[in-house]
XYZ file of C-alpha atoms in Angstrom:
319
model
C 65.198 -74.869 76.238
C 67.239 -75.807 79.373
C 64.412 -76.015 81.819
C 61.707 -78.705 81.675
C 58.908 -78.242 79.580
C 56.754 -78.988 79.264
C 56.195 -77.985 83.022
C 54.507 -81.189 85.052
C 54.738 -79.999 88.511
C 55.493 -76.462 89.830
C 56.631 -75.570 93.986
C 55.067 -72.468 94.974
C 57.485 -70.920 98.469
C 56.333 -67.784 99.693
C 57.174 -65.173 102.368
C 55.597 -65.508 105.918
C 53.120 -62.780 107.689
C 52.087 -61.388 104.501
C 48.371 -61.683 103.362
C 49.749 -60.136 99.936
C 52.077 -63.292 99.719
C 49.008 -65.516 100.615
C 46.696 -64.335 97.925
C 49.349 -64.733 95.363
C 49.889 -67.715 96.136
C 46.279 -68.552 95.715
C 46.345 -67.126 92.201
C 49.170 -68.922 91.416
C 47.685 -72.235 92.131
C 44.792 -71.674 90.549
C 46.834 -70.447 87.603
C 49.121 -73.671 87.056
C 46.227 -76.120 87.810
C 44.125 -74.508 85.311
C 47.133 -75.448 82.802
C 47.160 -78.869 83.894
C 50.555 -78.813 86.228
C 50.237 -80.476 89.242
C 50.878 -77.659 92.053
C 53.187 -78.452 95.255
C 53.276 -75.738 97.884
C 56.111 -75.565 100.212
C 54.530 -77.085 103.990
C 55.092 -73.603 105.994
C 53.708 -71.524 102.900
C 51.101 -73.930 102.604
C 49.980 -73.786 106.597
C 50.452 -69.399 106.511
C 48.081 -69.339 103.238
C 45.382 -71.598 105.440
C 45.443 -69.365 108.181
C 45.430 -66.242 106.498
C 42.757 -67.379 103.243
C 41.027 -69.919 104.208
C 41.657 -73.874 104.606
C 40.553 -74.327 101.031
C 42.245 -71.602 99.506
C 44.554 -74.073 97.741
C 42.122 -76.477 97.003
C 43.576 -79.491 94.565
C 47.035 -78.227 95.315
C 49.504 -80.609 97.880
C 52.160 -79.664 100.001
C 55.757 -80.970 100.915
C 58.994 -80.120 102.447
C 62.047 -78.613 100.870
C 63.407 -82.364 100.318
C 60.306 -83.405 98.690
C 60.043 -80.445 96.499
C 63.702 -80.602 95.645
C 63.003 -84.526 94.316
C 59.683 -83.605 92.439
C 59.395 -80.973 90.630
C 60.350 -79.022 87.380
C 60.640 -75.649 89.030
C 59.959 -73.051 91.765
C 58.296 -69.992 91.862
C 59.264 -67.811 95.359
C 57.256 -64.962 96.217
C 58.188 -62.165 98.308
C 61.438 -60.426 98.305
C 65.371 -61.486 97.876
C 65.656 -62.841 101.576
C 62.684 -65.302 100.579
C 64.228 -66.260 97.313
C 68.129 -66.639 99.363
C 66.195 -68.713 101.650
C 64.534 -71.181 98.867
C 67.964 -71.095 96.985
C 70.066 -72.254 100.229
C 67.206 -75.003 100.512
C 67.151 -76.642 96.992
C 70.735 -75.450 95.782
C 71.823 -78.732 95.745
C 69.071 -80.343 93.785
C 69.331 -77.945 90.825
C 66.265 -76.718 90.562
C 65.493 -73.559 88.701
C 63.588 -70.973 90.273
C 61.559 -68.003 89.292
C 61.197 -64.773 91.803
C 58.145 -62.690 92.138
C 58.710 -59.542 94.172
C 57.296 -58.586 97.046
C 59.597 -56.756 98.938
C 60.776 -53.468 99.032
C 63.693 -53.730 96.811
C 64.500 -56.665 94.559
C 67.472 -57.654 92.903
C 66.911 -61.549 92.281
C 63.291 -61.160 92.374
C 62.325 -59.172 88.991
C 59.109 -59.850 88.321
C 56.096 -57.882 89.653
C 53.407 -59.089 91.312
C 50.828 -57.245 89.012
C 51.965 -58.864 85.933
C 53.130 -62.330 87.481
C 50.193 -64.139 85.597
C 51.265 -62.419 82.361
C 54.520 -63.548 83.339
C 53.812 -67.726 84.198
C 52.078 -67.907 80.553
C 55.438 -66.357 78.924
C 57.311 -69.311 81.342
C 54.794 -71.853 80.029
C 55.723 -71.316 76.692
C 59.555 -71.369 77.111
C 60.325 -67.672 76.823
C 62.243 -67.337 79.781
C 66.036 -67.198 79.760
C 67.837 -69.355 82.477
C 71.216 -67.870 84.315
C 73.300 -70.074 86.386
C 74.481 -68.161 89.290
C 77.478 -69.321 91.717
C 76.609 -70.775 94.883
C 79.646 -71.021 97.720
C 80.268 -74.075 99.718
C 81.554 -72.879 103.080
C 82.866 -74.777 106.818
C 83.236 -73.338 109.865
C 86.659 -75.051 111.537
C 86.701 -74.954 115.425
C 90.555 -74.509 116.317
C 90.419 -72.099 119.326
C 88.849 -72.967 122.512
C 85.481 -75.060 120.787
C 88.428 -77.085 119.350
C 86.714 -80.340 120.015
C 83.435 -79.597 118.314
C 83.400 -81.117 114.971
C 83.765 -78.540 111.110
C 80.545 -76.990 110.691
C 79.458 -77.276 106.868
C 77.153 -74.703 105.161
C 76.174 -72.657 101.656
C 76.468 -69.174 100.731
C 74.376 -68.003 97.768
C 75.368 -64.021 98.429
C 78.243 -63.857 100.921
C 79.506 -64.731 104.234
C 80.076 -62.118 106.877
C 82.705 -62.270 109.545
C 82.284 -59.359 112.319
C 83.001 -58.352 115.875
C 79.527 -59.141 116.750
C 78.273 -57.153 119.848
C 81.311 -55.208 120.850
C 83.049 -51.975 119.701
C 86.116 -53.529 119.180
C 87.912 -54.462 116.527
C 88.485 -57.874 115.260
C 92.003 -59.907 113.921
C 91.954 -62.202 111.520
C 94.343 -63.583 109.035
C 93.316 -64.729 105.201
C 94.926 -66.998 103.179
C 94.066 -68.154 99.671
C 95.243 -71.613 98.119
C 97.252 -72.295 100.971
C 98.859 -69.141 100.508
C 99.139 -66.221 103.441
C 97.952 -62.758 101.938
C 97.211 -60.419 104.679
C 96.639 -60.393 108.662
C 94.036 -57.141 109.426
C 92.209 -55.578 111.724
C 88.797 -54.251 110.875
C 85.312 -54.285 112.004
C 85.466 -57.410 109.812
C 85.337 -59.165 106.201
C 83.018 -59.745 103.499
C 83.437 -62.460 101.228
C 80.929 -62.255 98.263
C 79.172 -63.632 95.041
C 78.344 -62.014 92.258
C 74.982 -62.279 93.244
C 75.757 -61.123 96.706
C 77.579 -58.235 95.536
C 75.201 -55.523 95.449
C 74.222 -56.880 98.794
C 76.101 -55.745 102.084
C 79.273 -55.362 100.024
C 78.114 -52.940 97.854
C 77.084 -50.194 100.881
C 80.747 -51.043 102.303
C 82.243 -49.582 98.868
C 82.848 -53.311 96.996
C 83.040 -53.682 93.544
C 79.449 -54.548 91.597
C 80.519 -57.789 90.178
C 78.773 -59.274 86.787
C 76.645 -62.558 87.238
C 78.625 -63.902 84.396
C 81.990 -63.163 85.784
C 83.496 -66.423 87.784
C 84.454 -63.919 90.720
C 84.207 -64.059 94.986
C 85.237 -60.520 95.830
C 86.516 -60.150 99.085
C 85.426 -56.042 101.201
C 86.860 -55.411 104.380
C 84.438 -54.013 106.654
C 86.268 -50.502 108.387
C 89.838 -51.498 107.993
C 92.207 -49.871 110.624
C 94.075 -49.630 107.746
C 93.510 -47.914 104.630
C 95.603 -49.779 101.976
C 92.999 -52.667 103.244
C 90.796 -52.377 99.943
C 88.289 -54.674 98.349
C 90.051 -57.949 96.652
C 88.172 -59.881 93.395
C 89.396 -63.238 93.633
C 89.112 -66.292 90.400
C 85.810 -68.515 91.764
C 88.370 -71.123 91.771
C 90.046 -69.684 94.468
C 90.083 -71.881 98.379
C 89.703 -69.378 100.673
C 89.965 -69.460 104.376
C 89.692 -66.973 106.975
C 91.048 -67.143 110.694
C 90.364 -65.152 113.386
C 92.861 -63.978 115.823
C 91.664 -62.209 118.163
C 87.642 -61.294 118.750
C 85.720 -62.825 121.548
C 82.840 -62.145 120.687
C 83.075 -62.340 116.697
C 80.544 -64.502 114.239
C 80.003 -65.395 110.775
C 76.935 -65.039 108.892
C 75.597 -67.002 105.854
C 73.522 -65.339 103.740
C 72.049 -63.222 106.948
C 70.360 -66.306 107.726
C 72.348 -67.995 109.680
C 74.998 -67.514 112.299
C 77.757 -68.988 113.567
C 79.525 -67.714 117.020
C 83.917 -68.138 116.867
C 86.525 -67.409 118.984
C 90.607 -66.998 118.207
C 91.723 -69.677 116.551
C 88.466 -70.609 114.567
C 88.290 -70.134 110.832
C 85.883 -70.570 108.093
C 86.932 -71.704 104.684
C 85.005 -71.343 101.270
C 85.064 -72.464 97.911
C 82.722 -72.916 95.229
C 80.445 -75.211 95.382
C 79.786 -78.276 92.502
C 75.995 -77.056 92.499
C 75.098 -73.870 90.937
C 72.174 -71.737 91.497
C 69.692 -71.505 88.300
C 67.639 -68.106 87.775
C 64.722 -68.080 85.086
C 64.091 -64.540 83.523
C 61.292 -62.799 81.654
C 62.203 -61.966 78.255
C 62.160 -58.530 79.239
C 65.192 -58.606 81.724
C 68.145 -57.093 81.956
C 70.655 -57.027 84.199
C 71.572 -53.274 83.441
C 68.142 -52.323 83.371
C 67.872 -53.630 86.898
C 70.731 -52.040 88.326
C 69.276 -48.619 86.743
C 66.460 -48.576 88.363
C 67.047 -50.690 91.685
C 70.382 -47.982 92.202
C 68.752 -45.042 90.431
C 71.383 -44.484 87.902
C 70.792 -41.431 85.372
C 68.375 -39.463 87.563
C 67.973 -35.831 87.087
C 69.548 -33.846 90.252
C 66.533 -33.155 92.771
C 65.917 -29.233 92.600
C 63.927 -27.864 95.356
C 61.689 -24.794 95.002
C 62.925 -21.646 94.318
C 66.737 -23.358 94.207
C 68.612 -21.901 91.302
C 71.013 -24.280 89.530
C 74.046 -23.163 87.790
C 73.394 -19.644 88.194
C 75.545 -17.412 86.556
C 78.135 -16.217 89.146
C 78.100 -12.233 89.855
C 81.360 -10.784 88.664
C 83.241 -9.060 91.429
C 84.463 -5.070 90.630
């Protein structure tokens, strides 16, 4: 079995403002201590569950920063939704730890198991029954050419994508892409998605991009409301060196992950490539990646018939 066992110490991260989050959390604890794993809660977790259950709601449990989690322990379990699980994966990415998603939220790709049978679900984990799935994290940099020439390359991660938009205005931006050195297409468009696998049924997917496999070593690049039409989605190899420059767009950023933004002006571009560090999901033994996308996209749904709506009627033959 590829992740530690048996488990020694467990993170717990969870969601802010939610007293749902909070007792989980609680439960959790109380859950892995009763097995004998020594329980580390993330510090701002740690300091919402205080204030929301009590100062000795996680009593016997200690606390520590991303760093410190990322150097002591087996695994991670996030609670809440994908945005808290993106967050926690941006944060220990690069110290390869695996990490387990409870859901929370309102919809849940990355997060696939549910907080009613999450106890159910950390004895399976105990015992080695999950599955692990290395997904593909981007390494991205933000150069300053334009007029914030003289500020030094801006490094970040991308577990789902990187957006590059017009930002505030109506207008249009320009930008020009090149892959492996090579010059592929100058556009204009409300802007550019560049995407994971993971991050494709993100943003990219409600701008009509491709649904790419975890498996599949792909960064699938969506234009965002191309002027022009023969602009369609791109699925680039993930060893492909991408770089994006913008043109013309005053007021135009990037976003990582939807966490983080970056303001750029003509001349600035933002390169990505995939990063040495991968990004390792553990699943019950009941998931499926199909399954998922059945029921988080409603696939095979009966049409929705309203009262007294008659469906395929026989048509009335005309004299």
């Amino acid at each position: 079995m590829s992740y530690p066992l048996p488990l020694k110490t467990v993170a717990l991260i969870g969601r802010q403002d939610s007293p749902e989050v909070a007792d989980s959390i609680v439960a959790l604890s109380g859950f892995f201590q009763s097995r004998g794993v020594r329980v580390l809660v993330e510090t701002e977790t740690a300091i919402e569950v205080s204030q929301l259950s009590g100062s000795a709601a996680t009593a016997g449990a200690e606390c520590g920063d991303f760093a410190c989690i990322g150097a002591t322990v087996d695994l991670a379990v996030v609670v809440g939704g994908d945005g808290t699980l993106l967050h926690a994966a941006r944060q220990l990415g690069r110290f390869n730890i695996p990490l387990v998603g409870i859901n929370q939220g309102r919809l849940g790709f990355m997060t696939d198991i549910a907080r009613s049978s999450m106890l159910e679900a950390m004895s399976l984990l105990m015992d080695g029954k999950f599955t692990p799935e290395d997904r593909l994290l981007l390494d991205t940099e933000v150069v300053f050419g334009g007029a914030s020439a003289q500020w030094e390359p801006l490094a970040n991660v991308a577990f789902n994508d990187v957006v590059i938009d017009k930002g505030a205005t109506g207008r249009m931006i320009e930008f020009e892409l090149r892959v492996d050195d090579e010059f592929i297409y100058s556009a204009r468009a409300d802007g550019l998605i560049i995407c994971t696998p993971t991050g494709s049924t993100a943003y990219a997917l409600s701008a009509n991009g491709p649904i790419l496999h975890p498996k599949l070593g792909g960064i699938a690049l969506v234009p965002l409301c191309p002027h022009a039409l023969s602009n369609r989605p791109i699925t680039l190899p993930d060893t492909a060196c991408i770089e994006v420059r913008l043109v013309q767009g005053a007021n135009a950023r990037a976003h990582f992950d939807g966490q983080e933004t970056v303001d750029l002006m003509p001349g600035d571009g933002v390169r990505l490539k995939k990063s040495p560090h991968r990004i390792k999901l553990l699943h019950p033994p009941s998931y499926s990646y199909f399954a998922m996308l059945r029921q988080k996209l409603h696939w095979s749904e009966g049409p929705s018939i309203r009262p007294g709506l008659v469906v395929n009627a026989p048509c009335a033959k005309s004299d």
